[in-house]
PDB file of C-alpha atoms in Angstrom:
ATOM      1  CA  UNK A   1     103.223 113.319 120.832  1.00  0.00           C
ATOM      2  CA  UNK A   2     101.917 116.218 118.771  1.00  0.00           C
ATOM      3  CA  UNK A   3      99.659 115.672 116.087  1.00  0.00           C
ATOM      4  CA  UNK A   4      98.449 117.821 113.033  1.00  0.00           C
ATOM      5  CA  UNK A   5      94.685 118.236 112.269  1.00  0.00           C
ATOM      6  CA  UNK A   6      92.230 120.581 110.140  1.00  0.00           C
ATOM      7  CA  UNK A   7      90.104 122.462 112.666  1.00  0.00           C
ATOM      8  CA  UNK A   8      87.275 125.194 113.420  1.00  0.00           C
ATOM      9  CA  UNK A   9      87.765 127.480 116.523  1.00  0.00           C
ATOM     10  CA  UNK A  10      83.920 126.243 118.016  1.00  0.00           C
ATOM     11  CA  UNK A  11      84.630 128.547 121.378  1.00  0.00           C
ATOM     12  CA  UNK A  12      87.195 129.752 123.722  1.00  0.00           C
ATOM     13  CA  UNK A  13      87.205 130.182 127.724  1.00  0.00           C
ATOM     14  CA  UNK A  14      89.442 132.411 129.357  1.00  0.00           C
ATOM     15  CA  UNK A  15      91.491 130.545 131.925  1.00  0.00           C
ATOM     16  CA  UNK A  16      94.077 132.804 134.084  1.00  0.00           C
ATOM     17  CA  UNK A  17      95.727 135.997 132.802  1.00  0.00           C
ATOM     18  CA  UNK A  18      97.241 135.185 129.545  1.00  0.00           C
ATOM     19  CA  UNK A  19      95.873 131.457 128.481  1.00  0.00           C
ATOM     20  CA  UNK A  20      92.567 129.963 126.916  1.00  0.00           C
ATOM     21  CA  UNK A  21      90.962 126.607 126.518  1.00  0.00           C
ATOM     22  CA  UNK A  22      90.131 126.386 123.239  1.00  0.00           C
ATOM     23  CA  UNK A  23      87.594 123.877 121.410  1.00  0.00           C
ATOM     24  CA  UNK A  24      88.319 122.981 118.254  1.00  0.00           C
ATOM     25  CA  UNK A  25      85.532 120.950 116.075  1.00  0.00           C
ATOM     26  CA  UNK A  26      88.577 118.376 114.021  1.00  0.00           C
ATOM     27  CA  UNK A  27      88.289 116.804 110.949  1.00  0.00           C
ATOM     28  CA  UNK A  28      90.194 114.121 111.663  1.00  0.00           C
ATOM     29  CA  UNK A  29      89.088 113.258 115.715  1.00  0.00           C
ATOM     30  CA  UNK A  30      85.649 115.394 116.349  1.00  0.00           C
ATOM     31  CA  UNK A  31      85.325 118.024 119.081  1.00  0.00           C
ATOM     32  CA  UNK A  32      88.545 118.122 121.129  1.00  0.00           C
ATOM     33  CA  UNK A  33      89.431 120.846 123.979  1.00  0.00           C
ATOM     34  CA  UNK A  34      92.973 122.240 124.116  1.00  0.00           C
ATOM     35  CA  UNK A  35      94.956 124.712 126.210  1.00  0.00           C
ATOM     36  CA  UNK A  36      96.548 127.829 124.583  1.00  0.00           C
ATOM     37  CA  UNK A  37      99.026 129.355 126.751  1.00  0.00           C
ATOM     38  CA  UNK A  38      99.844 132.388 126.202  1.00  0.00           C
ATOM     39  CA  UNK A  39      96.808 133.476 123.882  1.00  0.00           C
ATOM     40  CA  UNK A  40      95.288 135.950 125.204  1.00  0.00           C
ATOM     41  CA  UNK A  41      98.171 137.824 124.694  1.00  0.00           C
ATOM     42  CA  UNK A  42      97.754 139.923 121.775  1.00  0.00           C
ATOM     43  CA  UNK A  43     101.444 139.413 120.622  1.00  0.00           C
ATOM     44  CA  UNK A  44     101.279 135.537 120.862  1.00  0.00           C
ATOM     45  CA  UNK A  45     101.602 133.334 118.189  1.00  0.00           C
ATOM     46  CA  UNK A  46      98.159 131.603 119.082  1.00  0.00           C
ATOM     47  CA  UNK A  47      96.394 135.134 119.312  1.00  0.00           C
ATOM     48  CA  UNK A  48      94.786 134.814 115.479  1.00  0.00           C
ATOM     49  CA  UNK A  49      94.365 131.172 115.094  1.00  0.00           C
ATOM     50  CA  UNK A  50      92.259 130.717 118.617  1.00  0.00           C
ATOM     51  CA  UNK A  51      90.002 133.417 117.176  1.00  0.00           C
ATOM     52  CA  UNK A  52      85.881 131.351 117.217  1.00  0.00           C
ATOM     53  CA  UNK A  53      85.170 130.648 113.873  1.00  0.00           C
ATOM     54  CA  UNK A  54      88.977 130.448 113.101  1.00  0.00           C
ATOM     55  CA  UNK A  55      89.840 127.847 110.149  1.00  0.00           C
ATOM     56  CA  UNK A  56      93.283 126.602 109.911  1.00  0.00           C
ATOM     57  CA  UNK A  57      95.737 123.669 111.091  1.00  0.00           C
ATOM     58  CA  UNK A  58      96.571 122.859 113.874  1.00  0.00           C
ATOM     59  CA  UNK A  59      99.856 121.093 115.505  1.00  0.00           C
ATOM     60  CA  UNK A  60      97.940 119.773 119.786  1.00  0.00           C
ATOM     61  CA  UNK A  61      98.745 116.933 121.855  1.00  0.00           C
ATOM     62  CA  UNK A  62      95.515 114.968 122.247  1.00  0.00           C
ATOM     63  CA  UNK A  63      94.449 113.472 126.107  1.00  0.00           C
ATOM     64  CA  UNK A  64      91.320 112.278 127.646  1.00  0.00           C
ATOM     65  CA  UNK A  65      90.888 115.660 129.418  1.00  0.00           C
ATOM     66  CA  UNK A  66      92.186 118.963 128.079  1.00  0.00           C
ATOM     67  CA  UNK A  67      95.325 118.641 125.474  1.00  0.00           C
ATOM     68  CA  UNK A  68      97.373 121.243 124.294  1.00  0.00           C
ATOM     69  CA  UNK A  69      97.899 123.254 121.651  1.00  0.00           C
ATOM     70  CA  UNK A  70     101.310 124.096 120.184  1.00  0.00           C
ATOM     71  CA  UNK A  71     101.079 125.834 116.698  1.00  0.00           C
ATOM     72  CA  UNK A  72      98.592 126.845 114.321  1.00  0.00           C
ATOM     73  CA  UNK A  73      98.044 127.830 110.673  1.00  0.00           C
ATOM     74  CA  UNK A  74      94.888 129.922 109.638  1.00  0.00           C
ATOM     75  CA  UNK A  75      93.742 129.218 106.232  1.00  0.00           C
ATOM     76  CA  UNK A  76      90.937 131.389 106.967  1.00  0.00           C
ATOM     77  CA  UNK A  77      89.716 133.635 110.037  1.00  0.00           C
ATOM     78  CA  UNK A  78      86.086 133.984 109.044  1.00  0.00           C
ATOM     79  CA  UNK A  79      86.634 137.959 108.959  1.00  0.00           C
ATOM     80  CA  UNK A  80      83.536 138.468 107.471  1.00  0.00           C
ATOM     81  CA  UNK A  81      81.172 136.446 109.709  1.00  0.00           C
ATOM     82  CA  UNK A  82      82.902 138.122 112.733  1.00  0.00           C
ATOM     83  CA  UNK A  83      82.487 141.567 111.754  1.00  0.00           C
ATOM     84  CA  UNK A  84      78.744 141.886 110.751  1.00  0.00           C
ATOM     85  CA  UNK A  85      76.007 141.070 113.853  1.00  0.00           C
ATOM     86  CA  UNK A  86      74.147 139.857 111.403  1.00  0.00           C
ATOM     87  CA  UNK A  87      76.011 137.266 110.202  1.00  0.00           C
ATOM     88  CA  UNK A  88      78.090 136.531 113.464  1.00  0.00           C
ATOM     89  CA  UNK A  89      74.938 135.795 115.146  1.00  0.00           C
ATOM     90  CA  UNK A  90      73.875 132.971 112.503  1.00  0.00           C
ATOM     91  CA  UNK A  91      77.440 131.595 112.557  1.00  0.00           C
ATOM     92  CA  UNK A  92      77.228 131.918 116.223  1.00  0.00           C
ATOM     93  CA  UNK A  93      74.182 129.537 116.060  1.00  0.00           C
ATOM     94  CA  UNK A  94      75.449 126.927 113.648  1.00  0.00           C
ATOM     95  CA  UNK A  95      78.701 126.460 115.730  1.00  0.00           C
ATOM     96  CA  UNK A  96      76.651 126.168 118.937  1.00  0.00           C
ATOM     97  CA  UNK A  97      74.760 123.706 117.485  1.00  0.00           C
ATOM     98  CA  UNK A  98      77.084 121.666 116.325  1.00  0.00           C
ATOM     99  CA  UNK A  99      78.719 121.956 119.611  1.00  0.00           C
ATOM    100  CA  UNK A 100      75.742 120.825 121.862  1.00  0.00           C
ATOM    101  CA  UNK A 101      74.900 118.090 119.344  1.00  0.00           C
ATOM    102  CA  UNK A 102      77.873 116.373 119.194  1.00  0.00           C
ATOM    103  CA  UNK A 103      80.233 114.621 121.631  1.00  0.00           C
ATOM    104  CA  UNK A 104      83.626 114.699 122.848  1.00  0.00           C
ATOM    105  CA  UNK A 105      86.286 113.171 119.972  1.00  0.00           C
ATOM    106  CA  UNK A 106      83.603 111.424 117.798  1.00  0.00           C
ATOM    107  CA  UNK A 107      84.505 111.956 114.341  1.00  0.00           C
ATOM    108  CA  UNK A 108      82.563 113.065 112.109  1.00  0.00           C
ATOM    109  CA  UNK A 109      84.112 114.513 108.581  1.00  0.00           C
ATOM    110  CA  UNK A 110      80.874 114.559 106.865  1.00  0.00           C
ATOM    111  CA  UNK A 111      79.992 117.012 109.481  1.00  0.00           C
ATOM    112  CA  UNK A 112      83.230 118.902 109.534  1.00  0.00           C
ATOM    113  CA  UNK A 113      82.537 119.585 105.968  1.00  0.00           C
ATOM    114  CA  UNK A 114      79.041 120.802 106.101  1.00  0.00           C
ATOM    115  CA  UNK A 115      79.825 123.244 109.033  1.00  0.00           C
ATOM    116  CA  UNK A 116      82.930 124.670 107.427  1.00  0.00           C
ATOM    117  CA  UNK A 117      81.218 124.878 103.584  1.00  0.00           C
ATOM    118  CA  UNK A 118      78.038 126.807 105.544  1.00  0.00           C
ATOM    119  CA  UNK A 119      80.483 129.203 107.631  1.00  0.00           C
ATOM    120  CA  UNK A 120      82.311 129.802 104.085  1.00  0.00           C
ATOM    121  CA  UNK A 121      78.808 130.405 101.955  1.00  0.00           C
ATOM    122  CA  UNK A 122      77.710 133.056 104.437  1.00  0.00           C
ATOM    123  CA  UNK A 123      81.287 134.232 104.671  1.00  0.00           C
ATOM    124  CA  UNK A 124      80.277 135.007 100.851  1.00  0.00           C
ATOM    125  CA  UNK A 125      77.516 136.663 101.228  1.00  0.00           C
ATOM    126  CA  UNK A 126      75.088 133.829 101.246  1.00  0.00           C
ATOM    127  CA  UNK A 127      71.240 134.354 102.530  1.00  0.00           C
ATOM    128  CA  UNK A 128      71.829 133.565 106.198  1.00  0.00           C
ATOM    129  CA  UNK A 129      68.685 132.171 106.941  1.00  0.00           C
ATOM    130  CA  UNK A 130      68.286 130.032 104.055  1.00  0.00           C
ATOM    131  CA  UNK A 131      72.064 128.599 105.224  1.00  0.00           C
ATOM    132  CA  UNK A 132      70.770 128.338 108.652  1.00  0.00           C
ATOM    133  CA  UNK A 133      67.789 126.692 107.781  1.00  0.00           C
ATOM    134  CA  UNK A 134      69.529 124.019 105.626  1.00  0.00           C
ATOM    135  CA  UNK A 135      71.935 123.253 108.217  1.00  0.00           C
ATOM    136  CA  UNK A 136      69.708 122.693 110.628  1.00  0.00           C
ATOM    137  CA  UNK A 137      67.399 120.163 108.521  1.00  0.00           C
ATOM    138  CA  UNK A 138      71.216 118.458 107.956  1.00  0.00           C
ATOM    139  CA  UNK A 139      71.310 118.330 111.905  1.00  0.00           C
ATOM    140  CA  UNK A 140      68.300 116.215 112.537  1.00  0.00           C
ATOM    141  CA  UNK A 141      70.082 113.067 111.701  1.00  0.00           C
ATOM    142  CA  UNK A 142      72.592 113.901 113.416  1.00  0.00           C
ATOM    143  CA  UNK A 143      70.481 114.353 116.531  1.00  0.00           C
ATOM    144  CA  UNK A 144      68.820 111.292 116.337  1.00  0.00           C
ATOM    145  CA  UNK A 145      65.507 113.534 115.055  1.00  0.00           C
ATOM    146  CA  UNK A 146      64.811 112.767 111.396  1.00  0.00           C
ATOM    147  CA  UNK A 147      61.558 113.874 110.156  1.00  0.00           C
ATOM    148  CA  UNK A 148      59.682 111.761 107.507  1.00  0.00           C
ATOM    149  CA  UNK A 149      59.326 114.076 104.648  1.00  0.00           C
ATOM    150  CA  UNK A 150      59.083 111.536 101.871  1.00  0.00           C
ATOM    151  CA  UNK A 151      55.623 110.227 102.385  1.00  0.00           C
ATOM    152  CA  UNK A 152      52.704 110.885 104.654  1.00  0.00           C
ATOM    153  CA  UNK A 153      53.718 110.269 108.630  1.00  0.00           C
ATOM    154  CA  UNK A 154      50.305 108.630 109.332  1.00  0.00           C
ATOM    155  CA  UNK A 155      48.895 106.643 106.379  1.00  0.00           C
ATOM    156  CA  UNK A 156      52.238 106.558 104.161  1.00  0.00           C
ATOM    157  CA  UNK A 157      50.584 108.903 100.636  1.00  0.00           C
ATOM    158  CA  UNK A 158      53.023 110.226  98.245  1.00  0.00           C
ATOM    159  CA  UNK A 159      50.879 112.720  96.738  1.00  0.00           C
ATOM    160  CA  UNK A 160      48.580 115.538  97.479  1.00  0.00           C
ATOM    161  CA  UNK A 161      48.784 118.691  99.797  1.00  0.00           C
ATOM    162  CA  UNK A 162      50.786 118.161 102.378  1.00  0.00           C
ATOM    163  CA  UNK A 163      51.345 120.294 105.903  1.00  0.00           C
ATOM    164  CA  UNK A 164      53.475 119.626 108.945  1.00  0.00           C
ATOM    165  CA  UNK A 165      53.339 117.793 112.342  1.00  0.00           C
ATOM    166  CA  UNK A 166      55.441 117.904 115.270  1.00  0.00           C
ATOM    167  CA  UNK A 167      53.146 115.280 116.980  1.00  0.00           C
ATOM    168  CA  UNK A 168      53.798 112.767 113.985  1.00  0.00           C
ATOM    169  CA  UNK A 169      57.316 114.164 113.488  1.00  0.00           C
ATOM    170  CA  UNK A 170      56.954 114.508 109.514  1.00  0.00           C
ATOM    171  CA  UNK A 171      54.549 115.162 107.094  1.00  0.00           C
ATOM    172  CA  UNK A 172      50.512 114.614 107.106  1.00  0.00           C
ATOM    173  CA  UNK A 173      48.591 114.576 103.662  1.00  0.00           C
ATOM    174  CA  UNK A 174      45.187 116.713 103.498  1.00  0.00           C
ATOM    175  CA  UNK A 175      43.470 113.081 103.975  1.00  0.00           C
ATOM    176  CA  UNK A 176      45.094 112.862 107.635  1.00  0.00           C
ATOM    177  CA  UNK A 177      45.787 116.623 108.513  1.00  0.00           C
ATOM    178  CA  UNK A 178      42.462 116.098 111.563  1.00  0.00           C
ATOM    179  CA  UNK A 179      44.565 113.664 113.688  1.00  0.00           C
ATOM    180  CA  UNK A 180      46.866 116.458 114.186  1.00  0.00           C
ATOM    181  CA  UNK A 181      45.090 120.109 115.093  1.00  0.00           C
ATOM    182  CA  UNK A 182      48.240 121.993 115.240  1.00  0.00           C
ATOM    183  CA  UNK A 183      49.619 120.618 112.260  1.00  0.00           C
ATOM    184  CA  UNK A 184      51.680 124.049 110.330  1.00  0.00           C
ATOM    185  CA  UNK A 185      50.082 124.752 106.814  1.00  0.00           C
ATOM    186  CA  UNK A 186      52.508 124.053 104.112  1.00  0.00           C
ATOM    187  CA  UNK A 187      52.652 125.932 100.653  1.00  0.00           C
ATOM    188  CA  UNK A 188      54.001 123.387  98.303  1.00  0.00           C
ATOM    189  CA  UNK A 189      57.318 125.162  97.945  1.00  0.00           C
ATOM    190  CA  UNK A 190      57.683 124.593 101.707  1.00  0.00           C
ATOM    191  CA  UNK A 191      57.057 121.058 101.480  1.00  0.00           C
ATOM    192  CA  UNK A 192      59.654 121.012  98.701  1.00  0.00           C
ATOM    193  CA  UNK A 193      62.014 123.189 100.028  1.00  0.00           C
ATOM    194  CA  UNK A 194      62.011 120.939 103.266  1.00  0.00           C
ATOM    195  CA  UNK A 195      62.585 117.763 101.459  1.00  0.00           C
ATOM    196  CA  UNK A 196      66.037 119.805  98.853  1.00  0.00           C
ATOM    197  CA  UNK A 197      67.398 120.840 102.572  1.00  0.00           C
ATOM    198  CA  UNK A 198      67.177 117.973 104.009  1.00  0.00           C
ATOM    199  CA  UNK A 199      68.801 115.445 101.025  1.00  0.00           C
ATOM    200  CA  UNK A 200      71.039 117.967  98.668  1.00  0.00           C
ATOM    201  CA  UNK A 201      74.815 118.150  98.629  1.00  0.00           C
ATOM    202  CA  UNK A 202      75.909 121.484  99.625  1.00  0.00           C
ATOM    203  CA  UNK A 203      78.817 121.425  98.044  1.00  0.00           C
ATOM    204  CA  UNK A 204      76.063 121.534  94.825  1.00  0.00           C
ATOM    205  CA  UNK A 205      73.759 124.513  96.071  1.00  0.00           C
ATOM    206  CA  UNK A 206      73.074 126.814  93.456  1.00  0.00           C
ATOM    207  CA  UNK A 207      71.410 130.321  94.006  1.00  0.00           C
ATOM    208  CA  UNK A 208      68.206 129.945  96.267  1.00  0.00           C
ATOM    209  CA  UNK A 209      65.747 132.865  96.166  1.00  0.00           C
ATOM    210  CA  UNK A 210      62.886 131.991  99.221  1.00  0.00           C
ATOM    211  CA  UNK A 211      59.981 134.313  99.526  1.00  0.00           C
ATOM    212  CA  UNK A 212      59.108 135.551 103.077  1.00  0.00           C
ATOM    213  CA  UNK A 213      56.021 133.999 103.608  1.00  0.00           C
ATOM    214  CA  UNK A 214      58.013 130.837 102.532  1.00  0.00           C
ATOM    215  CA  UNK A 215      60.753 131.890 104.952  1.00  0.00           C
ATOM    216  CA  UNK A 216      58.151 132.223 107.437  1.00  0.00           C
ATOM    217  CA  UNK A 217      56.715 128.362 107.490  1.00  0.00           C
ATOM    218  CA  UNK A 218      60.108 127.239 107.177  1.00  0.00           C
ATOM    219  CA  UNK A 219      61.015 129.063 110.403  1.00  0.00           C
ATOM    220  CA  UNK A 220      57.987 127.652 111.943  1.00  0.00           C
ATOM    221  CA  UNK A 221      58.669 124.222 111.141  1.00  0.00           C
ATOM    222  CA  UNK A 222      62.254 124.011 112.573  1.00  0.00           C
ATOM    223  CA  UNK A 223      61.365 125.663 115.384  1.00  0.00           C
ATOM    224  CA  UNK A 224      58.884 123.419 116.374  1.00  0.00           C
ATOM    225  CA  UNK A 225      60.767 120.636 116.124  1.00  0.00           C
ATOM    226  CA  UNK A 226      63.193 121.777 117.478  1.00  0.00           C
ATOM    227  CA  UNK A 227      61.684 122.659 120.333  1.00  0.00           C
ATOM    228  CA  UNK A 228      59.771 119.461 120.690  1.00  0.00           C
ATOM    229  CA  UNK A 229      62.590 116.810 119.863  1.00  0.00           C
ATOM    230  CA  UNK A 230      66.102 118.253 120.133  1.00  0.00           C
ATOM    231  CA  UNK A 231      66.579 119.092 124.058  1.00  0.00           C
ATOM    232  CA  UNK A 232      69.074 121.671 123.720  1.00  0.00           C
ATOM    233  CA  UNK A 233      68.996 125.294 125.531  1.00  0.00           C
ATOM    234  CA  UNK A 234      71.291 127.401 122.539  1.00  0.00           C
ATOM    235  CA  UNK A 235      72.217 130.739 124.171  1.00  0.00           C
ATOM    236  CA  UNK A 236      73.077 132.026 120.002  1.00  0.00           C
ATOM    237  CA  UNK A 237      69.638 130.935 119.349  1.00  0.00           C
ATOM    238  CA  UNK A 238      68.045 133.309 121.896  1.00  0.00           C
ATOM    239  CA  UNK A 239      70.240 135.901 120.801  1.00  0.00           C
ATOM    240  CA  UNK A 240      69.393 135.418 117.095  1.00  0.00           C
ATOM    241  CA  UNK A 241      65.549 135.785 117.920  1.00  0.00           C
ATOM    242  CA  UNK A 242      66.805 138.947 119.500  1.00  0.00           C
ATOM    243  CA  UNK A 243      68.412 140.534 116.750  1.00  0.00           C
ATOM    244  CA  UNK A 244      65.816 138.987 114.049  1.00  0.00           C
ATOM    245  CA  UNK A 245      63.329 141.157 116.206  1.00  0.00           C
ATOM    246  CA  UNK A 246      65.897 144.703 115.986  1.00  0.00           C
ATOM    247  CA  UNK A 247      66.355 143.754 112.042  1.00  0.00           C
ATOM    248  CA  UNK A 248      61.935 143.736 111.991  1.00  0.00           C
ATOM    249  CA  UNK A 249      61.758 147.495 114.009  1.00  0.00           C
ATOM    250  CA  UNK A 250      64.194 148.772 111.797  1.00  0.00           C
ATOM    251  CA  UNK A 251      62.832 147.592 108.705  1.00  0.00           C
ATOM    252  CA  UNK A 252      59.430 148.928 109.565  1.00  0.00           C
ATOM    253  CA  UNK A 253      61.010 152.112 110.842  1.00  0.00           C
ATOM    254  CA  UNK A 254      62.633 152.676 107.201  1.00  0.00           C
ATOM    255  CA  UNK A 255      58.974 151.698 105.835  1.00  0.00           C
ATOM    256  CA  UNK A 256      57.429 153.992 107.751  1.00  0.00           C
ATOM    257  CA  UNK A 257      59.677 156.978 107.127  1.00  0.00           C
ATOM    258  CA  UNK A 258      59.403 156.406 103.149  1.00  0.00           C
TER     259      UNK A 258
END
């Protein structure tokens, strides 16, 4: 029996001469896997909608393995994301995330929403790396991995300076920052920055300006943690890093020529 869901194209595999095996992230079932005959084919049908980072609706026939996928509807192809590297690589990211963090037909709307609202804010011209770095903060419960950002990790404070640890997996207040020597210093619009991208509805995000050197221990933070706690190897993640570096050379090339 076919069945109709809302869906995000999370990646496709090529499989023979003219079909893919498409995963789609669902709102209604989770991650599910589906064959496209005929897709690759630039005249078929499924060409547009089996597109990564296609939006639309989509008509499959659900299994245990690989289903299959009949008909589809874009709402929206993500055109935008697609055709800048920039922002292709950060979408690239999110999805891949979301991918390796979740499991096969587990449903999840309140995910489904946040991934498709962040692929349609930087589809609009969003910061990327603000968008990235709330999404990720979103993931950590996700993954098991919440910080403690509301109080002091070690002796529980609500007030006072406040920088981060890995080892205590949340905040430490000046009073505790020795038990942890690699704590990362926090400005205070880190520390609240941290604590709006981890609790706000995105759905409510207004205009966020972030400085760089704000940017900068933000960056630090989630990658640390990441790299400590998550347990995932993200292929778009080492390519990001990658292209962050090019977007650094060329920005101090156009420094240096003015």
């Amino acid at each position: 029996m076919f069945e109709k869901c809302e869906a995000i194209v999370m990646r496709t595999v090529d499989y023979g001469e003219t079909n893919k095996i498409v995963t789609l992230f669902t709102r209604e079932w989770g991650k599910v896997a589906v064959m496209a005959r005929g897709a690759k084919k630039p005249s078929s049908r499924l060409s547009a909608v089996t597109q990564p980072l296609a939006y639309g609706h989509y008509l499959i026939r659900r299994s245990r393995g690989v289903g299959l996928l009949h008909q589809g509807e874009l709402i929206d192809s993500m055109r935008a994301l697609r055709e800048d590297l920039f922002a292709a690589a950060y979408a690239a990211y999110i999805v891949e995330l979301t991918d390796k963090g979740t499991e096969e037909q587990k449903r999840n709307p309140y995910l489904f929403e946040l991934l498709l609202q962040t692929l349609q804010y930087m589809s609009e011209g969003r910061d990327l790396e603000i968008m990235t770095f709330i999404y990720e903060m979103k993931m950590l419960p996700v993954l098991g991995i919440p910080p403690v950002l509301d109080r002091c990790a070690r002796c529980g404070a609500t007030e006072g300076r406040f920088s981060f640890s890995v080892k205590e997996a949340g905040f430490l207040c000046h009073r505790c920052e020795a038990a942890d020597p690699h704590q990362i210093p926090l400005s205070p619009a880190s520390a609240r920055l941290l604590r709006l991208f981890y609790h706000i509805d995105l759905a409510r995000l207004g205009s966020i300006s972030v400085k760089e050197g704000t940017k900068a221990e933000l960056r630090a933070v989630l990658s640390s943690y990441y790299d400590e706690y998550a347990g995932l190897s993200l292929k778009a993640k080492r390519f990001l890093e990658q292209i962050a570096k090019l977007g650094d050379k060329l920005d101090s090339s156009g420094r240096h020529e003015t």
